[in-house]
Amino acid sequence: KQEVTQIPAALSVPEGENLVLNCSFTDSAIYNLQWFRQDPGKGLTSLLLIQSSQREQTSGRLNASLDKSSGRSTLYIAASQPGDSATYLCAFEKSSGDKLTFGTGTRLAVRP
Amino acid sequence: EPEVTQTPSHQVTQMGQEVILRCVPISNHLYFYWYRQILGQKVEFLVSFYNNEISEKSEIFDDQFSVERPDGSNFTLKIRSTKLEDSAMYFCASSSRSTGNTIYFGEGSWLTVV
């Protein structure tokens, strides 16, 4: 059974800091890996999707990488802002149209 | 930007009552999903739906649960006889191969069973 772990579970940083969130998975047979943001009591907002043939994706201050051989994905946030405070979730699917298996999440707080 | 919409945003129901959660997926999407998140826990898969039938369901999705696409736009989740442990946020999601399989989620429906 695929396990998805996110480290750290919680992170508090001062505004302006660059940071890295980690996602580890036990099965390298993945089709897509997706990073989401979840604000308290809200839905999931898709941030980046990396297909298995890709190594990284970038959107604004966010950069996500994927290393299937080591079973890891990282989300890099540059120049963090208080508005980035949220829970960040990684999730993967094993084939096209398959369900998503979610990680445990990293709760990020960016202090002004 | 198109979005997945869900109703109601919050529902309180008595144990044993039937509940229907409604979703309008993004219009050109082909894959539909329900997930749930118990407070403080991981997001869990319930069921996926494609080509007017269930394509996969989890252990959670027992006989108390059912899904339906009654018309070309709505996608519903019915819980036949709610239990206290069904209290959770229920998320509807949809995707299309043309978007690279990005899965889009709704804002969720908070279900509280008392």
Coordinates of C-alpha atoms in Angstrom, one line a residue:
Chain A
K1 CA 0.0 0.0 0.0
Q2 CA 1.3 3.4 -1.0
E3 CA 2.3 5.6 1.9
V4 CA 2.8 9.4 1.5
T5 CA 4.6 11.3 4.2
Q6 CA 5.1 15.0 4.5
I7 CA 7.9 16.5 6.6
P8 CA 7.8 18.7 8.5
A9 CA 4.3 18.5 9.9
A10 CA 4.3 22.1 10.9
L11 CA 6.6 25.0 10.1
S12 CA 6.8 28.6 11.2
V13 CA 9.1 31.1 9.4
P14 CA 9.6 34.8 9.2
E15 CA 8.3 36.7 6.2
G16 CA 10.8 36.7 3.3
E17 CA 12.4 33.4 4.0
N18 CA 12.8 30.7 1.3
L19 CA 11.5 27.3 2.3
V20 CA 11.2 23.7 1.2
L21 CA 8.4 21.3 2.0
N22 CA 9.0 17.6 1.5
C23 CA 6.8 14.8 0.3
S24 CA 7.9 11.2 0.3
F25 CA 6.2 8.2 -1.2
T26 CA 6.9 4.5 -1.1
D27 CA 5.8 3.4 -4.5
S28 CA 7.6 5.0 -7.5
A29 CA 5.0 3.9 -10.0
I30 CA 3.2 7.2 -10.1
Y31 CA 1.4 8.9 -13.0
N32 CA 1.1 12.5 -11.6
L33 CA 2.0 14.3 -8.4
Q34 CA 0.0 17.3 -7.4
W35 CA 0.6 19.9 -4.8
F36 CA -2.4 21.6 -3.1
R37 CA -3.0 24.4 -0.7
Q38 CA -5.8 24.2 1.9
D39 CA -6.8 27.1 4.0
P40 CA -8.6 26.4 7.4
G41 CA -12.1 25.0 6.8
K42 CA -11.8 25.5 3.0
G43 CA -11.4 23.4 -0.1
L44 CA -8.2 22.3 -1.9
T45 CA -6.6 24.6 -4.4
S46 CA -4.3 23.0 -6.9
L47 CA -0.9 24.7 -7.0
L48 CA 1.2 22.5 -9.3
L49 CA 1.0 19.2 -11.2
I50 CA 4.0 17.2 -12.2
Q51 CA 3.6 14.4 -14.7
S52 CA 5.8 11.4 -14.2
S53 CA 7.9 12.3 -17.2
Q54 CA 8.7 15.7 -15.8
R55 CA 11.3 16.7 -13.2
E56 CA 9.8 20.0 -12.1
Q57 CA 7.1 22.6 -12.5
T58 CA 7.2 26.3 -11.7
S59 CA 4.4 28.8 -11.0
G60 CA 5.4 32.3 -9.8
R61 CA 7.2 31.9 -6.4
L62 CA 6.5 28.2 -6.3
N63 CA 8.7 25.4 -7.7
A64 CA 7.9 21.7 -7.4
S65 CA 10.3 18.9 -8.2
L66 CA 9.9 15.2 -8.6
D67 CA 12.4 12.4 -8.1
K68 CA 10.7 9.1 -8.7
S69 CA 13.8 7.0 -8.1
S70 CA 14.2 8.3 -4.5
G71 CA 10.4 8.6 -3.9
R72 CA 10.5 12.3 -3.2
S73 CA 8.9 15.6 -4.2
T74 CA 9.7 19.0 -2.9
L75 CA 7.8 22.2 -3.0
Y76 CA 10.0 25.3 -2.9
I77 CA 8.4 28.6 -1.9
A78 CA 10.5 31.7 -2.5
A79 CA 10.3 34.9 -0.5
S80 CA 7.5 33.7 1.7
Q81 CA 4.6 36.0 2.6
P82 CA 2.0 35.9 5.4
G83 CA -0.6 35.1 2.7
D84 CA 1.2 31.8 2.1
S85 CA 0.1 30.6 5.5
A86 CA -1.9 27.4 4.9
T87 CA -1.6 23.7 4.9
Y88 CA 0.2 22.2 1.9
L89 CA -0.7 18.8 0.7
C90 CA 0.9 16.5 -1.8
A91 CA -1.0 13.8 -3.6
F92 CA -0.3 11.4 -6.4
E93 CA -2.3 9.3 -8.8
K94 CA -1.1 5.9 -10.2
S95 CA -2.8 6.2 -13.6
S96 CA -4.8 8.6 -15.7
G97 CA -8.1 9.3 -14.0
D98 CA -7.1 7.3 -10.9
K99 CA -7.8 8.4 -7.3
L100 CA -5.5 10.7 -5.5
T101 CA -3.6 9.4 -2.4
F102 CA -2.9 12.3 -0.1
G103 CA 0.0 13.0 2.2
T104 CA -0.4 14.1 5.8
G105 CA 0.2 17.8 5.0
T106 CA 2.5 20.5 6.2
R107 CA 1.0 23.4 8.2
L108 CA 2.9 26.6 7.3
A109 CA 2.8 29.8 9.2
V110 CA 4.6 32.8 7.8
R111 CA 5.1 35.5 10.5
P112 CA 5.0 39.2 9.4
Chain B
E1 CA -12.0 30.4 -14.2
P2 CA -14.4 27.4 -14.1
E3 CA -14.8 25.8 -10.7
V4 CA -16.4 22.9 -9.0
T5 CA -19.4 24.0 -6.9
Q6 CA -20.9 22.2 -3.9
T7 CA -24.0 22.5 -1.9
P8 CA -24.8 22.8 0.9
S9 CA -21.7 24.3 2.5
H10 CA -22.7 23.1 5.9
Q11 CA -25.4 20.6 7.0
V12 CA -26.3 19.4 10.4
T13 CA -28.3 16.2 10.5
Q14 CA -29.6 13.7 13.1
M15 CA -28.0 10.2 13.3
G16 CA -30.0 7.8 11.0
Q17 CA -31.2 10.5 8.6
E18 CA -30.4 10.5 4.9
V19 CA -28.2 13.2 3.5
I20 CA -27.6 14.2 -0.1
L21 CA -24.6 16.3 -1.0
R22 CA -24.6 18.0 -4.3
C23 CA -21.9 18.9 -6.7
V24 CA -21.6 20.6 -10.1
P25 CA -18.3 19.6 -11.7
I26 CA -16.5 21.6 -14.3
S27 CA -18.6 21.3 -17.5
N28 CA -16.2 19.5 -19.9
H29 CA -14.7 17.2 -17.3
L30 CA -15.1 13.4 -17.5
Y31 CA -13.9 12.1 -14.2
F32 CA -15.7 12.8 -10.9
Y33 CA -14.7 12.0 -7.4
W34 CA -15.8 12.3 -3.8
Y35 CA -13.3 12.6 -1.0
R36 CA -13.8 13.3 2.7
Q37 CA -11.6 14.8 5.5
I38 CA -12.4 14.1 9.1
L39 CA -11.3 17.0 11.2
G40 CA -7.6 16.9 11.8
Q41 CA -7.1 13.9 9.5
K42 CA -5.9 13.2 6.0
V43 CA -8.0 13.7 2.9
E44 CA -9.4 10.2 2.0
F45 CA -10.7 8.9 -1.3
L46 CA -14.3 7.7 -1.3
V47 CA -15.3 7.0 -4.9
S48 CA -14.5 7.8 -8.5
F49 CA -17.1 8.0 -11.4
Y50 CA -16.5 7.8 -15.1
N51 CA -18.7 7.1 -18.1
N52 CA -21.8 7.0 -15.9
E53 CA -20.5 4.3 -13.5
I54 CA -18.4 3.9 -10.5
S55 CA -14.8 3.2 -11.6
E56 CA -13.3 2.7 -8.1
K57 CA -14.5 2.9 -4.5
S58 CA -12.7 2.7 -1.2
E59 CA -13.4 0.5 1.9
I60 CA -15.1 3.6 3.4
F61 CA -17.7 3.6 0.6
D62 CA -20.0 0.9 1.9
D63 CA -23.6 0.2 1.2
Q64 CA -24.7 3.3 3.1
F65 CA -23.2 5.4 0.3
S66 CA -24.2 5.9 -3.2
V67 CA -23.4 8.3 -6.1
E68 CA -25.5 9.5 -9.0
R69 CA -25.2 11.7 -12.0
P70 CA -28.9 12.4 -12.5
D71 CA -28.5 14.9 -15.4
G72 CA -25.7 16.3 -17.4
S73 CA -24.4 18.7 -14.8
N74 CA -25.0 17.4 -11.2
F75 CA -23.1 14.7 -9.3
T76 CA -24.5 13.7 -5.9
L77 CA -23.4 11.7 -2.9
K78 CA -26.1 10.1 -0.8
I79 CA -25.5 8.8 2.7
R80 CA -28.5 6.6 3.4
S81 CA -28.5 6.4 7.2
T82 CA -25.9 8.7 8.8
K83 CA -23.7 7.8 11.7
L84 CA -21.8 10.0 14.1
E85 CA -18.5 9.0 12.4
D86 CA -19.7 10.3 9.0
S87 CA -19.1 13.8 10.4
A88 CA -16.5 15.3 8.0
M89 CA -15.9 17.7 5.2
Y90 CA -16.9 16.1 1.9
F91 CA -15.1 17.3 -1.2
C92 CA -16.2 16.8 -4.8
A93 CA -13.6 16.9 -7.5
S94 CA -13.4 16.6 -11.2
S95 CA -10.7 16.3 -13.9
S96 CA -10.2 16.1 -17.6
R97 CA -7.3 14.7 -19.6
S98 CA -7.2 17.9 -21.6
T99 CA -6.0 19.7 -18.4
G100 CA -3.1 17.3 -17.9
N101 CA -5.2 15.5 -15.3
T102 CA -5.2 18.3 -12.8
I103 CA -7.9 17.5 -10.4
Y104 CA -10.0 20.4 -9.3
F105 CA -11.8 20.4 -5.9
G106 CA -14.8 22.2 -4.7
E107 CA -15.0 24.2 -1.4
G108 CA -16.5 21.2 0.4
S109 CA -19.6 20.4 2.4
W110 CA -19.3 20.2 6.1
L111 CA -21.5 17.5 7.5
T112 CA -22.2 17.3 11.2
V113 CA -24.1 14.3 12.5
V114 CA -25.6 14.7 15.9

